[in-house]
mmCIF file of C-alpha atoms in Angstrom:
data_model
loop_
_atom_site.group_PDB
_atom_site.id
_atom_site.type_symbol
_atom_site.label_atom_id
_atom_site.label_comp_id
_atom_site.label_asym_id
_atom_site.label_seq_id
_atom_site.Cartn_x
_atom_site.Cartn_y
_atom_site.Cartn_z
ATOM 1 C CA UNK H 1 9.598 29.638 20.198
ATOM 2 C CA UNK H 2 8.826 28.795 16.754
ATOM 3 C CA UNK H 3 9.089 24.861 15.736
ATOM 4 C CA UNK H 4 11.170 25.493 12.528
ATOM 5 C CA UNK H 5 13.740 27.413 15.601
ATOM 6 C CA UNK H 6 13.627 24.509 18.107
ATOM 7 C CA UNK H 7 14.431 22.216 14.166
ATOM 8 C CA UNK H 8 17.824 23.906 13.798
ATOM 9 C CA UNK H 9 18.717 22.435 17.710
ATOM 10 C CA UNK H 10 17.783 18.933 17.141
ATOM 11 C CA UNK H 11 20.435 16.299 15.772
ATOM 12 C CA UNK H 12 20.070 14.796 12.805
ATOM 13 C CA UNK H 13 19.168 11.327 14.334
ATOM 14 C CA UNK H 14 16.014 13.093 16.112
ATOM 15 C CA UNK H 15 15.204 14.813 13.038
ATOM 16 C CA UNK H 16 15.357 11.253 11.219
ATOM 17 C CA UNK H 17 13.371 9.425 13.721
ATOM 18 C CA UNK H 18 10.683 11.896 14.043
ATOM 19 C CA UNK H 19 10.306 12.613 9.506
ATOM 20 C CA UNK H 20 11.051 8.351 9.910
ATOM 21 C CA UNK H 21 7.095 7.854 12.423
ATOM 22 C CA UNK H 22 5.718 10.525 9.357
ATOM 23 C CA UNK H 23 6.587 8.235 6.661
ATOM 24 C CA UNK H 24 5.608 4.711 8.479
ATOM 25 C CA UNK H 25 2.515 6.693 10.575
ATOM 26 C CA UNK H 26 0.620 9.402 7.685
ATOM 27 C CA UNK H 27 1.477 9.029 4.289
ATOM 28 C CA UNK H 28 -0.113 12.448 3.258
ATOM 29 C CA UNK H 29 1.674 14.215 5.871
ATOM 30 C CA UNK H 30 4.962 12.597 4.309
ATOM 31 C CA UNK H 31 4.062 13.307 0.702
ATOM 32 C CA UNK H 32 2.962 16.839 1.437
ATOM 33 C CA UNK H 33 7.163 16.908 3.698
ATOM 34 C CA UNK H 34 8.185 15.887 0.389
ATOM 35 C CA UNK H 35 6.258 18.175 -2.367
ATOM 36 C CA UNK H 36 7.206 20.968 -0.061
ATOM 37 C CA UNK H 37 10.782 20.737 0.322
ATOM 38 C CA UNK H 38 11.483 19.217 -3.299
ATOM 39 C CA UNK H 39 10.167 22.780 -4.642
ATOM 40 C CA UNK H 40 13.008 24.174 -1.907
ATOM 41 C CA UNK H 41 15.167 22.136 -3.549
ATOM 42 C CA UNK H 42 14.210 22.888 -6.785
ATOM 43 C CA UNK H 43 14.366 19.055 -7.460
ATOM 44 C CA UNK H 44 11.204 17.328 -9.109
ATOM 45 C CA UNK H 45 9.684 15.103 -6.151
ATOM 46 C CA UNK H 46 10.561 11.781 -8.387
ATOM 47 C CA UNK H 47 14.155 12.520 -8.067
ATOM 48 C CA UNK H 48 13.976 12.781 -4.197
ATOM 49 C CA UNK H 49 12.266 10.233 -3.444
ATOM 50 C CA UNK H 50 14.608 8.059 -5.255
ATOM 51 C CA UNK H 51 17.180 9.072 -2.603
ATOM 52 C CA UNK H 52 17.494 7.034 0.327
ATOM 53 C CA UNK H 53 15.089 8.371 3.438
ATOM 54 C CA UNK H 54 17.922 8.925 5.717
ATOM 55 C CA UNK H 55 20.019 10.862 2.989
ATOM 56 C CA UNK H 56 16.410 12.514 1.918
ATOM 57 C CA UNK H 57 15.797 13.424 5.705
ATOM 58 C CA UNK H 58 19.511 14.856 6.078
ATOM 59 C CA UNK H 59 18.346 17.205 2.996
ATOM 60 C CA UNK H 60 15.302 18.137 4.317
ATOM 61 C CA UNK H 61 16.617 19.260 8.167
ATOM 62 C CA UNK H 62 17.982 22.782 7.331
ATOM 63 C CA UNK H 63 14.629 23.427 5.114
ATOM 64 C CA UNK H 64 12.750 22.559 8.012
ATOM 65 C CA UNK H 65 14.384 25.705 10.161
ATOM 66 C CA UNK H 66 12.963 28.012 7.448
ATOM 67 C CA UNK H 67 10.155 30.408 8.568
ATOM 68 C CA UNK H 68 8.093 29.623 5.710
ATOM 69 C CA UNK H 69 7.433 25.931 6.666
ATOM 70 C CA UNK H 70 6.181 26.539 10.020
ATOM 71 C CA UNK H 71 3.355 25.137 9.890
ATOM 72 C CA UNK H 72 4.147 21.728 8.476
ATOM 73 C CA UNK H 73 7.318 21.286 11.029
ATOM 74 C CA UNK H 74 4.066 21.702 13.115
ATOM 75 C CA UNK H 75 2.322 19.395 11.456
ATOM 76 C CA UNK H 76 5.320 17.026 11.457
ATOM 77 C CA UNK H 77 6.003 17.309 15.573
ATOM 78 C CA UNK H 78 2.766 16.829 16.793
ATOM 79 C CA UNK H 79 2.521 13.618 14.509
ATOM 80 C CA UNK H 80 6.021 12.420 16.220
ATOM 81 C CA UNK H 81 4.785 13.596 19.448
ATOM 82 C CA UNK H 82 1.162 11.869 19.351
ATOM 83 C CA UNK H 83 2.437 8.743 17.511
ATOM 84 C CA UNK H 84 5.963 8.100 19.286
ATOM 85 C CA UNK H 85 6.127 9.889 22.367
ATOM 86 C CA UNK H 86 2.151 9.943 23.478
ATOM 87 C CA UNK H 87 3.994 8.508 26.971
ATOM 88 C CA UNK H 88 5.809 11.326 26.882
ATOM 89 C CA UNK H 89 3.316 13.973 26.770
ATOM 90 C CA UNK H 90 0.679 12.717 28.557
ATOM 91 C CA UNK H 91 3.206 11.768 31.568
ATOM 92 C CA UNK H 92 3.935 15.332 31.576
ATOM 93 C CA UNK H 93 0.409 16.533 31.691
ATOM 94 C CA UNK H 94 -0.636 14.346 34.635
ATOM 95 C CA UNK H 95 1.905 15.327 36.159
ATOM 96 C CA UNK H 96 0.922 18.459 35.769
ATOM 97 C CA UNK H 97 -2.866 18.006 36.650
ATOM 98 C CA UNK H 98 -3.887 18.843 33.376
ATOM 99 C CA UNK H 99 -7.160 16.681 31.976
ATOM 100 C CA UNK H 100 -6.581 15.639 28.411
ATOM 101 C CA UNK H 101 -7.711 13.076 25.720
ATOM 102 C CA UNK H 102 -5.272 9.707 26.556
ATOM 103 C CA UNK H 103 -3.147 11.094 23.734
ATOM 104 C CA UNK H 104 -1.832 14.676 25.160
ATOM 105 C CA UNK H 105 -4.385 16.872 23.440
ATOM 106 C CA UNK H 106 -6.019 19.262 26.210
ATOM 107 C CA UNK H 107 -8.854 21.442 25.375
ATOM 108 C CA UNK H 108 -8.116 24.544 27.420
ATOM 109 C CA UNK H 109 -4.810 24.909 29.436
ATOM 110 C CA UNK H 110 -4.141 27.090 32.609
ATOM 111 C CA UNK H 111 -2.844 30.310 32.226
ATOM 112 C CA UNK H 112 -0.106 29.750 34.797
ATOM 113 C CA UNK H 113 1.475 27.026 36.490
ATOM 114 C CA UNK H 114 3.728 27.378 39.775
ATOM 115 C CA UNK H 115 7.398 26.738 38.892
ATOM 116 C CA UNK H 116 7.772 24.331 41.657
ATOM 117 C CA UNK H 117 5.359 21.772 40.076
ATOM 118 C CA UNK H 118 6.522 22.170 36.730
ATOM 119 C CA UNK H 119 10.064 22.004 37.747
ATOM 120 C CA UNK H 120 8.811 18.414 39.543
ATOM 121 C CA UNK H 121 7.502 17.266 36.489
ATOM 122 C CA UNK H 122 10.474 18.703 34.249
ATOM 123 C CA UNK H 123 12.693 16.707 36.261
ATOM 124 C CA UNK H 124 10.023 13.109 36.561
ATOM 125 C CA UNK H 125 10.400 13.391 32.484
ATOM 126 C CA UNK H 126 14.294 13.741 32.973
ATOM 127 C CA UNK H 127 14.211 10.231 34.941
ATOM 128 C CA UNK H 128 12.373 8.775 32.115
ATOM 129 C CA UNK H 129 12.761 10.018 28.639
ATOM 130 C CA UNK H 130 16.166 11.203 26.613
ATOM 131 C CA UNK H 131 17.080 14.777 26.770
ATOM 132 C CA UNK H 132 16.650 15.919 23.431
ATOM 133 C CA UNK H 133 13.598 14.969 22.979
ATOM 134 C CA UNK H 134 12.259 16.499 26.112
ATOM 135 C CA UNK H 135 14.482 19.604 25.122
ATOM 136 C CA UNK H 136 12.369 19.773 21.701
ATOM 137 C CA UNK H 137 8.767 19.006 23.265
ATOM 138 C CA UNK H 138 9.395 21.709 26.082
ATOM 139 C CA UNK H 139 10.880 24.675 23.665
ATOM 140 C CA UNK H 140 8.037 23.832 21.517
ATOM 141 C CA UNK H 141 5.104 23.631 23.814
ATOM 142 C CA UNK H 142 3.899 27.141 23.714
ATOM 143 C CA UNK H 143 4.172 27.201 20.196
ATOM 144 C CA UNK H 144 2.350 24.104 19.950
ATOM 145 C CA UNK H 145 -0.649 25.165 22.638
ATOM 146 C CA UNK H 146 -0.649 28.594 22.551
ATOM 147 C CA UNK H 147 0.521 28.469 25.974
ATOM 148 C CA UNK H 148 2.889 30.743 27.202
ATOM 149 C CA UNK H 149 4.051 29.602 31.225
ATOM 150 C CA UNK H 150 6.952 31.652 31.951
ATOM 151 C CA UNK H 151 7.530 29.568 34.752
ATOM 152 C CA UNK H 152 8.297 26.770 32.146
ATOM 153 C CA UNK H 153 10.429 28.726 29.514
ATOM 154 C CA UNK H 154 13.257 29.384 32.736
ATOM 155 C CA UNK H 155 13.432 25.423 32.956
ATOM 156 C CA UNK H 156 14.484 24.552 29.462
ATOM 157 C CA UNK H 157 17.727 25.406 28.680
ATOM 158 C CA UNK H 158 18.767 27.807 25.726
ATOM 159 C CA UNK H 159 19.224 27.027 22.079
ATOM 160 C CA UNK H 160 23.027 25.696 21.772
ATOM 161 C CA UNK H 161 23.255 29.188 19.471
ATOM 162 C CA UNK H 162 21.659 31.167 21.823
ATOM 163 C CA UNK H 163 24.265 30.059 24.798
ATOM 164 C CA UNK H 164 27.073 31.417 22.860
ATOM 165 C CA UNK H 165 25.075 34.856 21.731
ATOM 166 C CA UNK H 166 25.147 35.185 25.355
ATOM 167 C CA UNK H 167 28.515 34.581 26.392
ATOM 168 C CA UNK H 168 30.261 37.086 23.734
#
């Protein structure tokens, strides 16, 4: 799944807490969030960042479904997920048995995992993190690594969209 898909499933307060660790964490990042989107907007950049950042953030969340800025929603979840939710990530991998940096960046992943120890460390991240948040780093992970487990994609639950596509 792309990251500007898992975007459009996140609540606002996620999307303002992770665009929130951008503007305190990488000020380039944030400038280039807000350049971007104000040309979206068609707004000059001056006039959006005069609005407040939580009003500015609600603005930016539906931009940040669009195809187009895949790459910095990227960008702007790996920041969040490095910066605020390292514990997160890294808790997962070692889980996992996966060697990595400290910080959740792994130079070569395995092609498969079984679904019994990913389901184990699904439900160890359950116990200790809130479920949106592991709902956005999980339907973003392949996108994110290049990583496709299938064993992984049948453990995080559908899009709130895609649930009712299914049921008509």
């Amino acid at each position: 799944m792309y990251v500007t898909e898992a975007w459009a499933g996140i609540s606002q307060e996620l999307n303002h807490r992770i665009l929130e660790c951008v503007y305190l964490g990488d000020k380039k990042l944030y400038r280039r969030l807000v350049n971007d989107l104000s040309a979206q907007l068609r707004k000059r950049t001056k006039v959006i960042l005069e609005t407040p950042r939580s009003g500015r953030h609600q603005l930016f969340q539906p931009l940040l479904t669009l195809p187009n800025v895949e790459v910095l929603a990227q960008n702007l979840a790996i920041h969040w997920l490095s910066h605020e939710r390292s514990d997160m990530v890294t808790g997962f991998l070692d889980h996992l048995g996966i060697e990595h940096d400290g910080h959740g960046f792994v130079d070569e992943f395995p092609d498969d995992l079984p679904a019994k120890k990913l389901k184990s460390a699904v439900d160890q991240m359950k116990k200790d993190f809130p479920e949106e948040e592991i709902w956005f780093y999980l339907r973003i992970f392949s996108s994110l690594t290049g990583t496709t487990w299938e064993n992984l994609e049948k453990l995080v639950p559908p899009l709130p969209d895609e649930e009712s596509d299914s049921q008509e």
